[in-house]
CSV table of C-alpha atoms in Angstrom, one decimal:
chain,number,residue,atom,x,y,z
A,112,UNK,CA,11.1,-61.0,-19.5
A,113,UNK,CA,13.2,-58.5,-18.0
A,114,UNK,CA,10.6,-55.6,-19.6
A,115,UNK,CA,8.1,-57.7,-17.1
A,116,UNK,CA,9.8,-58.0,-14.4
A,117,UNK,CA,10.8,-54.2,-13.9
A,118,UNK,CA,6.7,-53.9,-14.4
A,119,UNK,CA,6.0,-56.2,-11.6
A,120,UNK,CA,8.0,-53.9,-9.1
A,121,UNK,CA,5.7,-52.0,-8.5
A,122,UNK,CA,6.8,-48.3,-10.3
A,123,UNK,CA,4.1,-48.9,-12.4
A,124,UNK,CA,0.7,-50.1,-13.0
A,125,UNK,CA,-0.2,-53.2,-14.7
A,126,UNK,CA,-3.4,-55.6,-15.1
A,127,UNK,CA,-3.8,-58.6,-14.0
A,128,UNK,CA,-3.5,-59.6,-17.6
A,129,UNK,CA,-0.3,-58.6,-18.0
A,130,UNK,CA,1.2,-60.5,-14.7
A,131,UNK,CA,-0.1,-63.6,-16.2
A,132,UNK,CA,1.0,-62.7,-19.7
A,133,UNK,CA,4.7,-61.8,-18.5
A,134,UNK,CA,4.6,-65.4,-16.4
A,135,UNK,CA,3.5,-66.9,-19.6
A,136,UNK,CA,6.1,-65.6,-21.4
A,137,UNK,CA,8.7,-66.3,-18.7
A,138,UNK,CA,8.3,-70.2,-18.6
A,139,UNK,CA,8.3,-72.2,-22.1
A,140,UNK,CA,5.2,-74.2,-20.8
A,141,UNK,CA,3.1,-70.8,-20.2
A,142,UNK,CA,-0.4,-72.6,-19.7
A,143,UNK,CA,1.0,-74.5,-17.0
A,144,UNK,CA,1.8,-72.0,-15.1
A,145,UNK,CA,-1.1,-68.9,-16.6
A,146,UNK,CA,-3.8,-71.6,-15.5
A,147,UNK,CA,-2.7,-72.2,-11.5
A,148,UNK,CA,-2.3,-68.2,-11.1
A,149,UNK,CA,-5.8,-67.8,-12.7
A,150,UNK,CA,-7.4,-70.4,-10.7
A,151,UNK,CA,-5.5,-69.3,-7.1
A,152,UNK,CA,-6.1,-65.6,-7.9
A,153,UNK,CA,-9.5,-66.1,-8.3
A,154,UNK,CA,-9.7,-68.4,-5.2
A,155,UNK,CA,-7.7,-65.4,-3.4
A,156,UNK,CA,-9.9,-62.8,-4.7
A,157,UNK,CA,-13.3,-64.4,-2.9
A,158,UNK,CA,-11.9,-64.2,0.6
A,159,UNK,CA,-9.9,-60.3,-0.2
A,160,UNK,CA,-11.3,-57.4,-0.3
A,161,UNK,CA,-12.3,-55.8,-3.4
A,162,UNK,CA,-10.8,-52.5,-3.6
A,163,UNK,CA,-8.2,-50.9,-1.2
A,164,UNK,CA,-9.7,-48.1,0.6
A,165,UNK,CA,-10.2,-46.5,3.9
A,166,UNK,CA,-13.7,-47.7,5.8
A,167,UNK,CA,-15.8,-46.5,8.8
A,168,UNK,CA,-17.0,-49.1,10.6
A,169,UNK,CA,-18.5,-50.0,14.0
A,170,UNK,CA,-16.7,-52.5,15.7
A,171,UNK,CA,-19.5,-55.7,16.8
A,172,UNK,CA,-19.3,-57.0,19.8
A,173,UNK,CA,-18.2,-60.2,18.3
A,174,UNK,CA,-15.8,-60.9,15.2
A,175,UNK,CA,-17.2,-64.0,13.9
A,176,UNK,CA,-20.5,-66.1,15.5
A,177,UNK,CA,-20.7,-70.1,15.1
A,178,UNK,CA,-23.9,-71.2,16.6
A,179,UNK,CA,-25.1,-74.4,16.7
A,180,UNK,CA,-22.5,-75.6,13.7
A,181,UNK,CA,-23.2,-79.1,11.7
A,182,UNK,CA,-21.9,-80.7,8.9
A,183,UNK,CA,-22.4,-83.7,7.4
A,184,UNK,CA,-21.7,-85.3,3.8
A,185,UNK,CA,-22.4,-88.2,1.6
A,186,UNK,CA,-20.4,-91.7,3.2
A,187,UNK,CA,-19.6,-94.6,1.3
A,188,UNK,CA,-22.3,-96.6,2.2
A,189,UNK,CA,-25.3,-93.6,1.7
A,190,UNK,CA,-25.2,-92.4,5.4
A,191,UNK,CA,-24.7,-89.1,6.4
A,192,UNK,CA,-20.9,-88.7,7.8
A,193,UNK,CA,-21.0,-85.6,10.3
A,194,UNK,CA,-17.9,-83.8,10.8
A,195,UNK,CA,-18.8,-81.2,12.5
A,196,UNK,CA,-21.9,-81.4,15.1
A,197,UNK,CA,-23.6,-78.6,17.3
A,198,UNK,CA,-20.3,-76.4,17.6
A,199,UNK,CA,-21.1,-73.3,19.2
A,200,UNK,CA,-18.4,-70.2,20.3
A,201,UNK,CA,-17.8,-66.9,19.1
A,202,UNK,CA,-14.4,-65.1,18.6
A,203,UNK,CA,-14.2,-61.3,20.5
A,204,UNK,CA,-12.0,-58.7,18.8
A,205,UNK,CA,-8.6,-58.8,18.8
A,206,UNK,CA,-8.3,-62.1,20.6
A,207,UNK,CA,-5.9,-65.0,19.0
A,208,UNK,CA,-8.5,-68.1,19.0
A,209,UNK,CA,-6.8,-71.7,18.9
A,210,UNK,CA,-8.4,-73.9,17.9
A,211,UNK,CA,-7.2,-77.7,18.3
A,212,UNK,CA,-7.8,-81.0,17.7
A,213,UNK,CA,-6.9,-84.6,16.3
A,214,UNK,CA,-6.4,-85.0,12.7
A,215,UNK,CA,-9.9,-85.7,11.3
A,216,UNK,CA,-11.4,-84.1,14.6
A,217,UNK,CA,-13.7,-81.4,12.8
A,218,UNK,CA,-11.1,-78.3,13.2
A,219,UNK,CA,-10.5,-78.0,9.0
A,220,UNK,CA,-14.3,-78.2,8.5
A,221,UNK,CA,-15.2,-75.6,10.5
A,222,UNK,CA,-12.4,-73.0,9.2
A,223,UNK,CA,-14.1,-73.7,5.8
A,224,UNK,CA,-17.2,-73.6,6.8
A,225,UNK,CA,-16.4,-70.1,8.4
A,226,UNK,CA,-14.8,-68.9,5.2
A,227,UNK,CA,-17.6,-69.9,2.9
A,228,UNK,CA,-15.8,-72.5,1.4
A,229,UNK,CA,-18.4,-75.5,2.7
A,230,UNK,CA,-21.8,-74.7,3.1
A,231,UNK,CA,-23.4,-75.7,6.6
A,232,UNK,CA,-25.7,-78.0,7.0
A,233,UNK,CA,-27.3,-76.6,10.2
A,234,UNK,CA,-26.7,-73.6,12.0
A,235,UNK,CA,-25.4,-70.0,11.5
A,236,UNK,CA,-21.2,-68.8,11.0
A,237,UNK,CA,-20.9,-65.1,10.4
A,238,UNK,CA,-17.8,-62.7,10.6
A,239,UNK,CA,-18.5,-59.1,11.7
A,240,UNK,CA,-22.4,-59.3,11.5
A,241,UNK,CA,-22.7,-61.2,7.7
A,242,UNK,CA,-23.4,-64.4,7.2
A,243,UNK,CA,-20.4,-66.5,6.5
A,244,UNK,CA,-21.9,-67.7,2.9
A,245,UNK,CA,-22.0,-64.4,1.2
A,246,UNK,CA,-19.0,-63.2,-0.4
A,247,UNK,CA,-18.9,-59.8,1.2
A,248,UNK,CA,-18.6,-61.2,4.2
A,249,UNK,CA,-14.6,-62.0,3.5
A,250,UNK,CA,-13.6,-58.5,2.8
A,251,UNK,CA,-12.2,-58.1,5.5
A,252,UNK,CA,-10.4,-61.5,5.9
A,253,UNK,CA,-7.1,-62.9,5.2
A,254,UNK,CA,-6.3,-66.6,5.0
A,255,UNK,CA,-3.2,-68.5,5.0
A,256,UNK,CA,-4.0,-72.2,4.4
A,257,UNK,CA,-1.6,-75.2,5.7
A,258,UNK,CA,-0.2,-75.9,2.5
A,259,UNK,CA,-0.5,-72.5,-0.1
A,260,UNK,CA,0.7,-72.6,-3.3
A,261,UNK,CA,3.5,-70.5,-4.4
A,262,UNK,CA,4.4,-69.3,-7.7
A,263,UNK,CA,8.2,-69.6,-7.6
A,264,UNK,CA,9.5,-68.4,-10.2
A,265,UNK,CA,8.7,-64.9,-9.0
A,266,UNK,CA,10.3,-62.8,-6.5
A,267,UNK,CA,9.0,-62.1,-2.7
A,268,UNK,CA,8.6,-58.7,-3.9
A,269,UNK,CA,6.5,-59.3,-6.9
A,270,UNK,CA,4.0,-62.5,-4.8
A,271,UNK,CA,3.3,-59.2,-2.7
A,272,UNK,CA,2.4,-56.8,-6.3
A,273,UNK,CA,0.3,-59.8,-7.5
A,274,UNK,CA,-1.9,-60.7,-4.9
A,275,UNK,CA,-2.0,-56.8,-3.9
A,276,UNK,CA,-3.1,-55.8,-7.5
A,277,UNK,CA,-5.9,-59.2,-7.2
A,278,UNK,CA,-7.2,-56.8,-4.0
A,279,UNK,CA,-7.4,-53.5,-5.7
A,280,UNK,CA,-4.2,-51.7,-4.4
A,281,UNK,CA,-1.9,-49.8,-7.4
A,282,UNK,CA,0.7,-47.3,-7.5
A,283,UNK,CA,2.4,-45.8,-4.5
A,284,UNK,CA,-0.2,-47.0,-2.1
A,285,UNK,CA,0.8,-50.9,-3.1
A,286,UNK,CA,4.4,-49.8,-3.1
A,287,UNK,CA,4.2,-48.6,0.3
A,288,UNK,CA,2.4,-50.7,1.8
A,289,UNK,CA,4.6,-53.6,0.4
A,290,UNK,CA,7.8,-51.9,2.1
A,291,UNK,CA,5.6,-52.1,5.4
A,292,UNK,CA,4.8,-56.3,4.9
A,293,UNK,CA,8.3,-56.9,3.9
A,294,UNK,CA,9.7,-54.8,7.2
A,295,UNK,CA,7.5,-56.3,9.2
A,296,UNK,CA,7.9,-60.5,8.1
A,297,UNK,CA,11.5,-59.3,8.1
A,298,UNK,CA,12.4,-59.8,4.4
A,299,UNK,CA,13.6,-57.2,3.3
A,300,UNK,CA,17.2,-58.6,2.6
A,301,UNK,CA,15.0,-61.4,0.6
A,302,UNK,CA,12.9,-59.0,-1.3
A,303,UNK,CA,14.5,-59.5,-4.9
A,304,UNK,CA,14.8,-63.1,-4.7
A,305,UNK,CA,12.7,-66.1,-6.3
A,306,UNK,CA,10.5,-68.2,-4.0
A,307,UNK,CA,12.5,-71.1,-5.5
A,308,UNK,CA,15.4,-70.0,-3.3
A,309,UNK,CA,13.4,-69.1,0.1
A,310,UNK,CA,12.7,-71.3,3.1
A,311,UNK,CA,10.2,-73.2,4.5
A,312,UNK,CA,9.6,-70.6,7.4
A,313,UNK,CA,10.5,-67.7,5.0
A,314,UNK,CA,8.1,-68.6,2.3
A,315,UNK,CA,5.2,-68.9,5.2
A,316,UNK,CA,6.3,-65.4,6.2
A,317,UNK,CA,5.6,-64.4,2.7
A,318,UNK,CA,2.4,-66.1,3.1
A,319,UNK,CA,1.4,-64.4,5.9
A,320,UNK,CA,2.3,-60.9,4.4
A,321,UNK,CA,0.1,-61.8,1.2
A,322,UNK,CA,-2.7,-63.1,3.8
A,323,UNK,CA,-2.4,-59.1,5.5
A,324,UNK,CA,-1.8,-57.0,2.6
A,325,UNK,CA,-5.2,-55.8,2.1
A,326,UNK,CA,-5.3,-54.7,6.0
A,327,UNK,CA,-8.0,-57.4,7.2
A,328,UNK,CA,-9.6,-57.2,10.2
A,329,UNK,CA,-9.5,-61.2,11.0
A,330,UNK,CA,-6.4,-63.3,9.8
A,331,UNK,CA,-7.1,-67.0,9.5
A,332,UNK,CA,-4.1,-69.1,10.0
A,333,UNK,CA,-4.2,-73.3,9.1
A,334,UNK,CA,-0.9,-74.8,10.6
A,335,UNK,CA,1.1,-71.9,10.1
A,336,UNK,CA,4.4,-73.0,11.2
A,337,UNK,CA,4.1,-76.6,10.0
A,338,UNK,CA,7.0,-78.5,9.2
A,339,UNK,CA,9.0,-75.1,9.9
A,340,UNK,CA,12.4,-75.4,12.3
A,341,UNK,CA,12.4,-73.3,15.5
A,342,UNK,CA,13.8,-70.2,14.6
A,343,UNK,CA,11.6,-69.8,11.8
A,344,UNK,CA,8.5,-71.0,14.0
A,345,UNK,CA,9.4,-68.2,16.8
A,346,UNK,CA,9.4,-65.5,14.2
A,347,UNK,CA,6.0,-65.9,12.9
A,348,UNK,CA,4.9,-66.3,16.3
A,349,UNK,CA,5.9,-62.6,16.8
A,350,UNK,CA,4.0,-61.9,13.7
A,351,UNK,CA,0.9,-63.4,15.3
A,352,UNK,CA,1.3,-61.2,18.6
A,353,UNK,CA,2.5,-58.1,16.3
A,354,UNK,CA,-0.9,-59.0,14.5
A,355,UNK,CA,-2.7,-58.8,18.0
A,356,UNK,CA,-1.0,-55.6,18.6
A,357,UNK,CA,-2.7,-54.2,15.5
A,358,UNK,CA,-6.2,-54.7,16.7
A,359,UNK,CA,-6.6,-57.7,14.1
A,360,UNK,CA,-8.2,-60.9,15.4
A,361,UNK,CA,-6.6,-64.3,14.5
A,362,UNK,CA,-8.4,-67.0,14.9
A,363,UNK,CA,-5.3,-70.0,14.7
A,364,UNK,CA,-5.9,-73.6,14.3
A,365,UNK,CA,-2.4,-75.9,15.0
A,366,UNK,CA,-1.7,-79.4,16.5
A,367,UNK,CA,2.0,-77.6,18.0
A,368,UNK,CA,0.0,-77.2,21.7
A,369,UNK,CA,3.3,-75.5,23.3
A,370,UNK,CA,3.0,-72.7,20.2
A,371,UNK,CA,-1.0,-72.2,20.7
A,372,UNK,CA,-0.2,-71.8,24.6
A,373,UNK,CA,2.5,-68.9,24.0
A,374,UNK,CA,-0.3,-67.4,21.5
A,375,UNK,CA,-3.5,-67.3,22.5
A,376,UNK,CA,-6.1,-65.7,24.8
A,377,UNK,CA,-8.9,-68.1,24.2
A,378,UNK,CA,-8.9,-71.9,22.8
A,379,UNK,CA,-11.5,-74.4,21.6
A,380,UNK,CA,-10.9,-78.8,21.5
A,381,UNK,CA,-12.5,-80.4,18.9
A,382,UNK,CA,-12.9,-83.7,19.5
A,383,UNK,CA,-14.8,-86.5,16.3
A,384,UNK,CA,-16.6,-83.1,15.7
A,385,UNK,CA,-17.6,-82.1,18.6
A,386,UNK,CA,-16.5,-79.1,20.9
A,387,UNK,CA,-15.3,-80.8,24.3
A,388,UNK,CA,-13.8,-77.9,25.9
A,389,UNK,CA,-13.5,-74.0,25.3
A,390,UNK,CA,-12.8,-71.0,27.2
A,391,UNK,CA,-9.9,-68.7,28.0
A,392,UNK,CA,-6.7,-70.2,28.1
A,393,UNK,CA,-5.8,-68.8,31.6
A,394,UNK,CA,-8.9,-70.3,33.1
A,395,UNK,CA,-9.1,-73.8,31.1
A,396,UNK,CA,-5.4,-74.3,32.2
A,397,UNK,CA,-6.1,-73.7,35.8
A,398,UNK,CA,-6.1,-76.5,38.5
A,399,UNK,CA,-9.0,-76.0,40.5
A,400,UNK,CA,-8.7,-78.1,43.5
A,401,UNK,CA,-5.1,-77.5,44.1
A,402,UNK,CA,-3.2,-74.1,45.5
A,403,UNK,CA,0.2,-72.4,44.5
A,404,UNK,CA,1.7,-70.0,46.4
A,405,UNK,CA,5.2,-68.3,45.3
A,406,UNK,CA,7.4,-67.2,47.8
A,407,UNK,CA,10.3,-65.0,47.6
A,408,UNK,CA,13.5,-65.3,50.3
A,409,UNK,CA,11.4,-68.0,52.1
A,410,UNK,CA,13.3,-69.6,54.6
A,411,UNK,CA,12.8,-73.8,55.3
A,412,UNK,CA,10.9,-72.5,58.8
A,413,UNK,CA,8.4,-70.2,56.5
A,414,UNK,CA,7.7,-73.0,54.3
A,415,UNK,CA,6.8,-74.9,57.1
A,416,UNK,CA,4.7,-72.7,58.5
A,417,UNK,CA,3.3,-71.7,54.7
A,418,UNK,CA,-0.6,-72.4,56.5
A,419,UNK,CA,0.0,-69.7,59.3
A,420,UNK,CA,0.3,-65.7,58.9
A,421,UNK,CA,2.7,-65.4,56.0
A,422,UNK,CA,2.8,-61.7,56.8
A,423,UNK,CA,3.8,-62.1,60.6
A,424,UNK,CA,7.4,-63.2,58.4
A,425,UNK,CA,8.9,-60.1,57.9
A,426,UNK,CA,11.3,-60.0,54.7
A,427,UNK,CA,8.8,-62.7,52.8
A,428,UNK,CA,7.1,-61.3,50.0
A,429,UNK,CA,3.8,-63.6,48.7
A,430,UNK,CA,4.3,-63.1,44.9
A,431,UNK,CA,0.9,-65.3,43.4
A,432,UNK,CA,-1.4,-66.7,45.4
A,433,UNK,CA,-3.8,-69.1,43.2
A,434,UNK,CA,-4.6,-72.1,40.7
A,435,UNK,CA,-1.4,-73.6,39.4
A,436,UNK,CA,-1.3,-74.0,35.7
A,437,UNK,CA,-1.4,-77.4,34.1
A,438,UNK,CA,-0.4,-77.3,30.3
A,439,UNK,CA,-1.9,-76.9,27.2
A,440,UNK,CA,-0.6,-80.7,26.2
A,441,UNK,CA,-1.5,-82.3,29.3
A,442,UNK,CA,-5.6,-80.4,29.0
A,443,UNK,CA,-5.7,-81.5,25.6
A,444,UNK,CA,-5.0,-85.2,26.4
A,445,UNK,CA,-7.3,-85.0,29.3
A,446,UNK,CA,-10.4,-83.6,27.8
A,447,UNK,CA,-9.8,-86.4,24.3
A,448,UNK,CA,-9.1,-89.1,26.5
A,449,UNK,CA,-12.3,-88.2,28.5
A,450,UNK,CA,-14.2,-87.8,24.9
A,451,UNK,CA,-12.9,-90.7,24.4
A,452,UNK,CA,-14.5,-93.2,27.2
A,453,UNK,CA,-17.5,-91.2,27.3
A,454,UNK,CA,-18.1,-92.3,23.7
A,455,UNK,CA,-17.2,-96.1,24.4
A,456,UNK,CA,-19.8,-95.5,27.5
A,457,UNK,CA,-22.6,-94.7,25.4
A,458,UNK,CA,-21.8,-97.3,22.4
A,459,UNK,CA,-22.1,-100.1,24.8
């Protein structure tokens, strides 16, 4: 195996065929292994891009379009189940989109249904201009699901040649642009070492490098730091803004509120299908009938007298003067819990 694994570093260029051949020859139950990389690659390879190269493009006013969403399948008794009804919003670039919700609420549908992995019943998705269903419209998408499946037997190094190879990259260009991914998910110390032996929150780091390496212009993220511990979980939230920083759009859908709040510009609650509330984070999270106002060396006397002429109070410098911010936590519970009765209210 060790004729393989010196391929797989990236000096030189192999096939596909050979990465699974090498893997087959690695482990004594070959097919068990051959088959899952054959059925992921090719799973991988419908949402990458085909072949690494430089592109023009004109940027569209919008990265991805869902207008008037539903989806509904087969139930147990006949009936239509809808999961998704008349969900409508549209993603600008380089924003970080949360999108939240219950378990069961909708949120996972729509992702697929974005991706092209569910067909819509009604409406349109598309993702710079293309409809959503046809395979060239994830060229220029990355995707780490909530639970990926890692081969780990191989090295971080080598995940990164595989799946680069799936999208077209060879020789130095995959080399370098590996260095870059491991640098930047900070792995570099962890480059030569089997999966088997990484972390939770390092193996979603690999993820996430495997999810970029093609350079995509959106990155869709399913519970990326689930079940990771909080060091882990603060480092790929820096990967999220460094992604922002990039230019890329992320769209991010997470049930850690306090994580989407540090992250993102704009947010969307899902709620038994339905979108309930969506906007910018900053405006959904301001209190509109109250008022803050942040002092600085106020004395007790200014702060009673906060209603008069601040400025006749020389030394006092007004700071804000505004909505005060609720939470994400405490909006999300508000806008369900409203769902919630309204629903009740039209049953009866």
């Amino acid at each position: 195996m060790r004729n393989e694994r010196e391929r797989l570093s990236g000096d030189g260029e192999i096939s596909l065929f050979e990465i699974i051949h090498g893997i087959w020859r690695y482990k004594a139950w070959g097919m068990l292994v051959a088959l899952p990389v054959f059925a992921g690659g090719l799973a991988y390879a419908l949402l990458a891009k085909p072949v690494y190269e430089a592109q023009l493009f004109v940027q569209p006013p919008s990265v991805s379009e869902i207008s008037q969403l539903n989806y509904g399948r087969g139930g147990d008794t006949g009936l239509a189940v809808v999961a998704v009804k008349d969900v409508s919003f549209d993603i600008a670039p380089g924003q970080i989109y949360g999108l939240i919700g219950p378990n069961g609420s909708g949120k996972s549908t729509t992702m697929k249904v974005l991706l092209g992995l569910l067909r819509a019943t009604e409406g349109k998705c598309s993702i710079f201009g293309r409809d959503s269903a046809r395979v060239d419209s994830r060229e220029d998408v990355g995707f780490l699901p909530e639970n990926p499946y890692f081969y780990r037997h191989l090295t971080g190094r080598e995940t990164l040649v595989f799946y680069g190879k799936l999208c077209g990259i060879t020789g130095a260009a995959l080399k370098d642009r590996i260095g870059e991914l491991l640098a930047l998910v900070d792995l570099e110390h962890a480059a030569d070492r089997r999966l088997a032996g990484y972390s939770k929150g390092m193996l979603q780091r690999i993820g996430l490098a495997q999810a970029i390496i093609h350079r995509p212009r959106l990155v869709v993220l399913d519970e990326p730091t689930a079940g990771v511990d909080p060091g882990g979980s603060r480092k790929i939230r820096d990967l999220i803004l460094a992604l922002r920083e990039q230019g890329i759009t992320v769209i991010l859908s997470s049930h850690l509120l306090e994580q989407v709040q540090e992250v993102c510009d704009r947010v969307g609650i899902i709620y038994k299908g339905k979108l309930v509330k969506e906007g910018a984070l900053s405006e959904l999270m301001s209190v509109e009938d109250q008022t803050e106002i942040l002092l600085r060396n106020a004395s007790p006397e200014v702060l009673r007298a906060v209603r008069a002429l601040i400025s006749s109070h020389p030394g006092t410098d007004l700071l804000t003067m505004g909505h005060p911010r609720t939470t994400l936590e405490r909006l999300f519970l508000e806008v369900t819990d409203g769902a919630a009765v309204e629903t009740r209210e039209y049953v009866k």
